[in-house]
PDB file of C-alpha atoms in Angstrom:
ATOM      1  CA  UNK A   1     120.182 157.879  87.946  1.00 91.00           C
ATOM      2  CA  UNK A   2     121.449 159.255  84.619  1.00 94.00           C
ATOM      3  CA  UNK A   3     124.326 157.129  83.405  1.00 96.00           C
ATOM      4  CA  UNK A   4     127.515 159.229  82.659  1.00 98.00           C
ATOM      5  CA  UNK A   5     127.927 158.631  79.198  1.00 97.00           C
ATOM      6  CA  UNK A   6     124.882 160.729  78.882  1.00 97.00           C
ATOM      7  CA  UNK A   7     126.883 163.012  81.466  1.00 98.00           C
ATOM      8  CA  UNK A   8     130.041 162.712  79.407  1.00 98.00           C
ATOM      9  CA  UNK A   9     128.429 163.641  76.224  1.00 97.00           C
ATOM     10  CA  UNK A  10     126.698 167.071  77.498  1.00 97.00           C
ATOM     11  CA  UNK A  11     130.108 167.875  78.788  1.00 97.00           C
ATOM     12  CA  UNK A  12     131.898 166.904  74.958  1.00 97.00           C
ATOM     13  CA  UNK A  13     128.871 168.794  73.580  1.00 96.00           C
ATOM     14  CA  UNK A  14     129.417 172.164  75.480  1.00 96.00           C
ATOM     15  CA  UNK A  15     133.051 171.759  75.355  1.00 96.00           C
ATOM     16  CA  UNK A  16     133.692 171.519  71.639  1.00 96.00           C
ATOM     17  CA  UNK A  17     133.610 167.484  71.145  1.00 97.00           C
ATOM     18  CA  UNK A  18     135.384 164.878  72.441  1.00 97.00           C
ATOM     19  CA  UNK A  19     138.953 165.705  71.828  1.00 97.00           C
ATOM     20  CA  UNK A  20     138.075 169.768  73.346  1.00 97.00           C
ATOM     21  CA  UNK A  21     136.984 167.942  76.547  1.00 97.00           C
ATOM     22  CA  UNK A  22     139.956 165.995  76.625  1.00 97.00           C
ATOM     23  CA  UNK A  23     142.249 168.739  76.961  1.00 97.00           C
ATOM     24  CA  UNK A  24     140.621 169.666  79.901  1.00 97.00           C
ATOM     25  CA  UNK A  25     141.104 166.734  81.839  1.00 97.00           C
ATOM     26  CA  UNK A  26     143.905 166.645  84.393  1.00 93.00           C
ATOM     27  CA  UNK A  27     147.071 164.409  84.410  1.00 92.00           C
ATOM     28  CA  UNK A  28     145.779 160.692  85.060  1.00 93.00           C
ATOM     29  CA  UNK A  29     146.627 160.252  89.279  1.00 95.00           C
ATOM     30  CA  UNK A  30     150.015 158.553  89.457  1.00 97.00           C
ATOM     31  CA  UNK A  31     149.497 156.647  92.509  1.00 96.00           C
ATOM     32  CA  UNK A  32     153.209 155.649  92.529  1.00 97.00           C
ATOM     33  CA  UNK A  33     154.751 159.114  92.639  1.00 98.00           C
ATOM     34  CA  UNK A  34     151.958 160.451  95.118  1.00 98.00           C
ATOM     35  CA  UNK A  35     153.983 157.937  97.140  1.00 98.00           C
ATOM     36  CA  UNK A  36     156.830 159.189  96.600  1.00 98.00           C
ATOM     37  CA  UNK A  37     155.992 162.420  97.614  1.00 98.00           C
ATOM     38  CA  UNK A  38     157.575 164.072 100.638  1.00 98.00           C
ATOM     39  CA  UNK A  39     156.276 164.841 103.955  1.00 98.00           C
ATOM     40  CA  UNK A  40     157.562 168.167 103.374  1.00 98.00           C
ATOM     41  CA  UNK A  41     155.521 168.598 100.463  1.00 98.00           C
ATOM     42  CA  UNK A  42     152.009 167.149 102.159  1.00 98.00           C
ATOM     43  CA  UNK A  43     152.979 169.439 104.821  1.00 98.00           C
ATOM     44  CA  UNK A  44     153.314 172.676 102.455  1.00 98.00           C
ATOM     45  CA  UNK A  45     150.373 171.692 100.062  1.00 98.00           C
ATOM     46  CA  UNK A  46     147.804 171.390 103.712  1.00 98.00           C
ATOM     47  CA  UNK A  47     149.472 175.133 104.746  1.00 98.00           C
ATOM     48  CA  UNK A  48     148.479 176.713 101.243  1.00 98.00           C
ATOM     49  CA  UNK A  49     145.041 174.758 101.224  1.00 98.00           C
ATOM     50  CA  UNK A  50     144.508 176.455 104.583  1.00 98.00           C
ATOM     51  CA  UNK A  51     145.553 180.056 103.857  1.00 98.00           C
ATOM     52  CA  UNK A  52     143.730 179.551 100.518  1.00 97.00           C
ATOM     53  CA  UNK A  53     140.575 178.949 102.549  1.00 95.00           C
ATOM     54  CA  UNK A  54     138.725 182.000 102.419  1.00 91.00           C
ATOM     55  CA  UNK A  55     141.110 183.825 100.541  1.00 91.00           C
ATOM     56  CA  UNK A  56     142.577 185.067  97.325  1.00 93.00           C
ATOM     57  CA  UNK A  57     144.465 182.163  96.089  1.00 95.00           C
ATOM     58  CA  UNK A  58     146.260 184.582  94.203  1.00 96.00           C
ATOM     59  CA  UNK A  59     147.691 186.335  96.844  1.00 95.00           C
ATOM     60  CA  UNK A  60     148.652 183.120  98.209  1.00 97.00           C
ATOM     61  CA  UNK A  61     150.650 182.093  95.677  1.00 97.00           C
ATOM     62  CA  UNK A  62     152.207 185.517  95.148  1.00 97.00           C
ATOM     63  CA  UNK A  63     153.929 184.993  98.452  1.00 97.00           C
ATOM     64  CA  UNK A  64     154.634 181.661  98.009  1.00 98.00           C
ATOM     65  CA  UNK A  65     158.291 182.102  98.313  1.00 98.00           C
ATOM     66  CA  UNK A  66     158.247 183.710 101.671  1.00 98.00           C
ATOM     67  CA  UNK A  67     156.004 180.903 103.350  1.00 98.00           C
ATOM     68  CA  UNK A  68     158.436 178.643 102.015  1.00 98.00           C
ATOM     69  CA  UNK A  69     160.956 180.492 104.313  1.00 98.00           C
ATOM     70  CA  UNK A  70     159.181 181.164 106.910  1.00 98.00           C
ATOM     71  CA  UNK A  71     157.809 177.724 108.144  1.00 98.00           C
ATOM     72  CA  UNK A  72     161.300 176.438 107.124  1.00 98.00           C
ATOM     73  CA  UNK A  73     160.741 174.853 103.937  1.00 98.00           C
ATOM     74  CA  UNK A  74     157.791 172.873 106.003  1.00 98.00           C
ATOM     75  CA  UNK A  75     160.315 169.968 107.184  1.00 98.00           C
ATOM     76  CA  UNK A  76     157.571 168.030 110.203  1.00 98.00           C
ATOM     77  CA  UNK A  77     160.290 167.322 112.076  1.00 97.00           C
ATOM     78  CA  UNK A  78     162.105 170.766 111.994  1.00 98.00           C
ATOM     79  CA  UNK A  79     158.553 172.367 112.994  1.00 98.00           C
ATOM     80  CA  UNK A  80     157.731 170.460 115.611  1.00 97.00           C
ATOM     81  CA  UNK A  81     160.656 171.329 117.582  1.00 96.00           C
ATOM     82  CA  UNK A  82     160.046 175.069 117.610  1.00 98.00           C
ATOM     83  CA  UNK A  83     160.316 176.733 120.283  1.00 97.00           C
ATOM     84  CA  UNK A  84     157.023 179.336 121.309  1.00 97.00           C
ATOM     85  CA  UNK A  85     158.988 181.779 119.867  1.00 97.00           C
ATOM     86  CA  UNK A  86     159.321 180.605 116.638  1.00 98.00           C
ATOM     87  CA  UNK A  87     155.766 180.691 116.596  1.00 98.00           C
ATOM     88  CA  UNK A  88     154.889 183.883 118.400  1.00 97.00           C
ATOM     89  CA  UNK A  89     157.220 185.681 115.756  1.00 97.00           C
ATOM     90  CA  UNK A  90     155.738 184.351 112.981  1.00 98.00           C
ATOM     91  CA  UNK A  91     152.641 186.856 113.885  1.00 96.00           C
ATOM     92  CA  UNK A  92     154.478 189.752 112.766  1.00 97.00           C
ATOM     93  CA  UNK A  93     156.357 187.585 109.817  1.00 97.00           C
ATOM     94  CA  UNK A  94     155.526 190.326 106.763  1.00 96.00           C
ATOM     95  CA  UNK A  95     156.668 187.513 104.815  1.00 97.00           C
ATOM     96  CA  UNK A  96     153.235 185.632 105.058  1.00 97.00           C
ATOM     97  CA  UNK A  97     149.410 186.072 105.666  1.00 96.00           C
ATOM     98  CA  UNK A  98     149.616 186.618 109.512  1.00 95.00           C
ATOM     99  CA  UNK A  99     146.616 184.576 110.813  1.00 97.00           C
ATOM    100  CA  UNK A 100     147.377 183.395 114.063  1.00 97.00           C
ATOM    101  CA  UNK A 101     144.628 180.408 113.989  1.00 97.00           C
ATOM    102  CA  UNK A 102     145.819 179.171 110.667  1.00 98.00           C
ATOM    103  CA  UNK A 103     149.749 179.943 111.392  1.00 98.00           C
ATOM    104  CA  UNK A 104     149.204 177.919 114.192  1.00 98.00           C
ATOM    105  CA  UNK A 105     147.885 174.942 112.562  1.00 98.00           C
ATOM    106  CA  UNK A 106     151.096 174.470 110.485  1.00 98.00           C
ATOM    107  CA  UNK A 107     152.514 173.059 114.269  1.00 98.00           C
ATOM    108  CA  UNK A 108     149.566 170.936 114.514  1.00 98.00           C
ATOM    109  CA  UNK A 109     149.420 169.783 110.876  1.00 98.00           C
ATOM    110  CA  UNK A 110     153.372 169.263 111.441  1.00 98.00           C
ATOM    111  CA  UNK A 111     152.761 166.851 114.326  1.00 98.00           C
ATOM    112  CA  UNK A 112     149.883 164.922 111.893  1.00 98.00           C
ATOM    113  CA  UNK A 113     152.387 164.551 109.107  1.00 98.00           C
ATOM    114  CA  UNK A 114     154.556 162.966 111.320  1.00 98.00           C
ATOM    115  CA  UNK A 115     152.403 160.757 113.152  1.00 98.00           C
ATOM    116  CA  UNK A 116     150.945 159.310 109.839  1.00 98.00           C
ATOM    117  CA  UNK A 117     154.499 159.118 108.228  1.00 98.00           C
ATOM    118  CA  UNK A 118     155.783 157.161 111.661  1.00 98.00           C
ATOM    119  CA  UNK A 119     152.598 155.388 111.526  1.00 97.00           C
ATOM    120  CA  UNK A 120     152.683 154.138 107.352  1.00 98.00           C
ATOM    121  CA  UNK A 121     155.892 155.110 106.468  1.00 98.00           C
ATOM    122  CA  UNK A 122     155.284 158.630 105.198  1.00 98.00           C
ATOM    123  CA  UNK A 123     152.190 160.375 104.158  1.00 98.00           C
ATOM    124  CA  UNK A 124     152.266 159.903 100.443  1.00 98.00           C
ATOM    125  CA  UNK A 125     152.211 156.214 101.081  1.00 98.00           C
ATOM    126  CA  UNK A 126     149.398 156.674 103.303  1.00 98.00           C
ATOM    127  CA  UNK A 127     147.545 158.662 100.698  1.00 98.00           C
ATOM    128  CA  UNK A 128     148.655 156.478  97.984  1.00 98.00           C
ATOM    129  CA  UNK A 129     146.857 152.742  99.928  1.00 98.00           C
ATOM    130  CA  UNK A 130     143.942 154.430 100.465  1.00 98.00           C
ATOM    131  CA  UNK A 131     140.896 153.375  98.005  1.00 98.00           C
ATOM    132  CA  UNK A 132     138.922 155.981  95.932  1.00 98.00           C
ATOM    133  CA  UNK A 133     136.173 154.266  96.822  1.00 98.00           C
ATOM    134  CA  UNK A 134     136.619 155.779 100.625  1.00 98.00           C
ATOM    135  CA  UNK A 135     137.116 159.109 100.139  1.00 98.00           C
ATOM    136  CA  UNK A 136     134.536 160.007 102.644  1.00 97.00           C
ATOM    137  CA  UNK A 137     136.722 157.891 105.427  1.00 98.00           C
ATOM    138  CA  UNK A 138     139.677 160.230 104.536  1.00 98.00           C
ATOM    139  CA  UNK A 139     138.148 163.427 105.168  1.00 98.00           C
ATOM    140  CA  UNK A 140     136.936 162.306 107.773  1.00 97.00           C
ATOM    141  CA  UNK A 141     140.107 161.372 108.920  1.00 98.00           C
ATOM    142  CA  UNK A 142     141.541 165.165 108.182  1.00 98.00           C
ATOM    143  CA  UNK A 143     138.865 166.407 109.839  1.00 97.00           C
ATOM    144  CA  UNK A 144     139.627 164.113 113.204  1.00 97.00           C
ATOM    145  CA  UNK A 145     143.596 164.027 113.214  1.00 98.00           C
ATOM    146  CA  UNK A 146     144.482 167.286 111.198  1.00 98.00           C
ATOM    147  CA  UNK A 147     143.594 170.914 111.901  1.00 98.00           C
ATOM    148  CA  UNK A 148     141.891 173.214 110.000  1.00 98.00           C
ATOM    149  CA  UNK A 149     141.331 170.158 106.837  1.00 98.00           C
ATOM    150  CA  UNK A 150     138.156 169.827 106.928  1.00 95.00           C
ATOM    151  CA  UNK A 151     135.265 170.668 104.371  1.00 91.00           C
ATOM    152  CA  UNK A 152     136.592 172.121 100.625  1.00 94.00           C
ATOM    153  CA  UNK A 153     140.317 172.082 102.309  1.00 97.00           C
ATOM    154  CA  UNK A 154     140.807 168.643 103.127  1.00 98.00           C
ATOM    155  CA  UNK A 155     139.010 167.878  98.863  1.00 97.00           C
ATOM    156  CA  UNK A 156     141.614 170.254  97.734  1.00 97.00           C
ATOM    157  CA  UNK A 157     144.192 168.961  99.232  1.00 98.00           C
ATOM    158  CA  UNK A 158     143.346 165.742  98.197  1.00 98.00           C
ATOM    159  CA  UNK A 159     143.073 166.956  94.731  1.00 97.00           C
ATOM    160  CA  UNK A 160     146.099 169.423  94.570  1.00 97.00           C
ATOM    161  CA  UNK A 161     149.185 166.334  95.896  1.00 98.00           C
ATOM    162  CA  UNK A 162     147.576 164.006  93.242  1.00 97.00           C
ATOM    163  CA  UNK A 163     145.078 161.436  94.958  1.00 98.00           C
ATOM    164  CA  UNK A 164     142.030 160.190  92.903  1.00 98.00           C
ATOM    165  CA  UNK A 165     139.207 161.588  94.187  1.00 98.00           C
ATOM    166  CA  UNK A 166     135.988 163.741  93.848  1.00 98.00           C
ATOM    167  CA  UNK A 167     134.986 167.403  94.704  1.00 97.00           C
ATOM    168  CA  UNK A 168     131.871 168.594  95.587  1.00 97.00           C
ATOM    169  CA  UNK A 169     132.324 171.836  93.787  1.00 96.00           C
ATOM    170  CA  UNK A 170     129.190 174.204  92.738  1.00 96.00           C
ATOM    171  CA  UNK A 171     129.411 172.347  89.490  1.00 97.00           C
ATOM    172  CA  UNK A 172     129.759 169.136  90.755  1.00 98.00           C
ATOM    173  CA  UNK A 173     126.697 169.132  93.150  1.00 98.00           C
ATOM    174  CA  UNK A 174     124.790 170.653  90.430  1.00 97.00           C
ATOM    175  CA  UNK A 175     125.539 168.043  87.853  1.00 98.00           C
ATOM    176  CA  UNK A 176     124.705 164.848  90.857  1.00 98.00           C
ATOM    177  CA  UNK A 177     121.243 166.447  91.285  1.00 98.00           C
ATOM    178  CA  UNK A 178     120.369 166.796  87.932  1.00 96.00           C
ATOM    179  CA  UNK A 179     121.828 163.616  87.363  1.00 97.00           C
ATOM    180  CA  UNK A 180     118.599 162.446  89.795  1.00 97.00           C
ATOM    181  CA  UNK A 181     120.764 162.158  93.372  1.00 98.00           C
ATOM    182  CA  UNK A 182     118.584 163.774  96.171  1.00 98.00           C
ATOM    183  CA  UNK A 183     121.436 166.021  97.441  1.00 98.00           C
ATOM    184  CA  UNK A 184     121.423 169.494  99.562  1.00 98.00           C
ATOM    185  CA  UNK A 185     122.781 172.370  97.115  1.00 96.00           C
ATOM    186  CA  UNK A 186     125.663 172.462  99.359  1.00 95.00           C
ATOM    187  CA  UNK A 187     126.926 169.151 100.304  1.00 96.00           C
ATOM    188  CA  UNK A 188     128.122 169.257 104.045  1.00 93.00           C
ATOM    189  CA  UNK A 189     125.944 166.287 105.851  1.00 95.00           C
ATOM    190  CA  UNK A 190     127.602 162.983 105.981  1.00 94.00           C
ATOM    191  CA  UNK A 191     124.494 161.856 104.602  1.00 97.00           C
ATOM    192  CA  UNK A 192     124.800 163.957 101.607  1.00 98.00           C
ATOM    193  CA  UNK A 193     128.463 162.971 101.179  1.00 97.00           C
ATOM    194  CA  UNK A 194     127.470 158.831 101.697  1.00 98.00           C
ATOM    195  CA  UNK A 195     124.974 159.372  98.960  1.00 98.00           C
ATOM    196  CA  UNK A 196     128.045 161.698  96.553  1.00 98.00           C
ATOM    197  CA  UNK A 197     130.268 158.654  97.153  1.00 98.00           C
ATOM    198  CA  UNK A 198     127.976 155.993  96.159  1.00 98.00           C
ATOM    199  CA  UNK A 199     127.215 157.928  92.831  1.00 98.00           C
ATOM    200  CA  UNK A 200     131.269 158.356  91.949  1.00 98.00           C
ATOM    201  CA  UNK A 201     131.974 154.362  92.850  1.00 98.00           C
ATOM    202  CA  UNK A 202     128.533 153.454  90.558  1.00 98.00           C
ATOM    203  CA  UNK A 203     130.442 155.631  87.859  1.00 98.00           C
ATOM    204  CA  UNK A 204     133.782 153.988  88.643  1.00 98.00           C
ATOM    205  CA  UNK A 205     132.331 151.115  87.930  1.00 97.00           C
ATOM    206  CA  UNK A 206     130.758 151.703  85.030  1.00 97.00           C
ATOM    207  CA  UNK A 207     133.182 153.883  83.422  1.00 98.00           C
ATOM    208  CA  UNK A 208     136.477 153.052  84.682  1.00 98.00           C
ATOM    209  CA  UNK A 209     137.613 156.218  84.933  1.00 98.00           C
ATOM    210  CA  UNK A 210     139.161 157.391  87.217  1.00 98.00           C
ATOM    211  CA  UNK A 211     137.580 159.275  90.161  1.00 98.00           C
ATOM    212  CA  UNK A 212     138.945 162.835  89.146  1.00 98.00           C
ATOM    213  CA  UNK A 213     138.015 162.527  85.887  1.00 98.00           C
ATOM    214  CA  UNK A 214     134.679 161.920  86.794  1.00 98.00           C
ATOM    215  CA  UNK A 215     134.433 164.983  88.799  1.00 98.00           C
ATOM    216  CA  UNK A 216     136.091 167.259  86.389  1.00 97.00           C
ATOM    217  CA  UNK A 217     133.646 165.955  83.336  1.00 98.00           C
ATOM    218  CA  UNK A 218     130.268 166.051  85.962  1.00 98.00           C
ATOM    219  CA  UNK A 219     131.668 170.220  86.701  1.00 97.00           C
ATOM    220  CA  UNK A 220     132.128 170.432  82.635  1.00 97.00           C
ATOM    221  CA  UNK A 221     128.487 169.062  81.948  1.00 97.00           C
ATOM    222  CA  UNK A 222     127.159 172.539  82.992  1.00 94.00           C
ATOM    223  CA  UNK A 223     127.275 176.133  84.350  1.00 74.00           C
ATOM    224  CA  UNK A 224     129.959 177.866  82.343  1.00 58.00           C
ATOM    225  CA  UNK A 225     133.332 177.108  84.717  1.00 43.00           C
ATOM    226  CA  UNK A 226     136.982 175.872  83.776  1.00 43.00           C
ATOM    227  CA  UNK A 227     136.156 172.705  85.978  1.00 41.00           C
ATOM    228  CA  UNK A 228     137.189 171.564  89.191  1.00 47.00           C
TER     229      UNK A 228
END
């Protein structure tokens, strides 16, 4: 396998040098406030991973406001007391994209939050114990015990409420195989992903970097994207 210094300095080269690259790396994960961060928050950041999916993030954000209000500022506990109701009127709720699959998951997801948070003592904690080197074992977990967080959502949401971990963007897969990892274009297996996880701890380990660093230079190394 190519060693990711050689990674690092195709991405530094393309990018305009060390200090260009730099500036394109995200905030260094702050394990202590992703622990600090509110159920209500894990709740609202898996709802806008979900509508995202398949979607015009922009238009998801542009109506930000009005999901806010509309799944009641996404208190867990609040939710899961809902009447059918609630729920049945949120189908005709202008204020948001009316999907009833993914509407409905905000109950389920709701119910997750909550059983994690009773479980660990909220869901940023949760997030916040769980090694980089496992990230396969938490999707897998999303998949299992949440709904609809599975696949690009559940690495997204991982990514978007601060936890250290990889993606296996276009970019990302594209740099592995070049890099000499004998990966499908499109990493979905749990093979593929075994094999994805093994290459980020190797260049843990031999960077010490962290894991979303990693990521973000391997997506930098090529193609012409911002990075993921």
């Amino acid at each position: 396998m190519t060693p990711f210094k050689t990674i690092r300095a195709r991405a530094e080269k393309r990018k305009g040098g060390p200090k260009a690259l730099e500036k394109l790396l995200p905030a260094k994960p702050d394990l202590k406030r992703l622990a600090r961060l509110g159920d209500d928050r894990i709740l609202a950041e898996m709802t806008k991973r979900v509508f995202c999916a398949g979607f015009a993030w922009s238009v998801i954000d542009s109506r930000w406001d009005g999901f806010e209000d509309a799944f009641l500022h996404f208190q867990p506990a609040t939710l899961t007391f809902q009447p059918e109701d609630y729920w049945e009127g949120l189908l005709a709720d202008a204020r948001i994209v009316r999907n009833g699959a993914k509407i409905m998951s905000v109950r389920d997801n709701a119910a997750f939050v909550q059983d994690i948070a009773k479980e660990h003592g909220s869901f940023g904690k949760f997030l916040a114990k769980w090694p980089s080197s496992d990230e396969i074992g938490l999707l897998d977990l999303l998949t299992r015990r949440g709904s609809r967080l599975g696949g690009n959502t559940g690495q997204m949401l991982l990514r978007f409420v601060g936890w250290d971990g990889f993606v296996t963007s276009k970019d990302v897969v594209a740099c592995l195989r070049n890099a000499g990892l004998d990966i499908a274009e499109e990493v979905k297996s749990k093979g593929d992903l075994a094999k994805v996880q093994a290459q980020f701890n190797a260049w843990a380990e031999e960077t010490g970097l962290p894991y979303t660093y990693l990521s973000r230079i391997c997506a930098l190394s090529v193609g012409d994207v911002k990075g993921k």
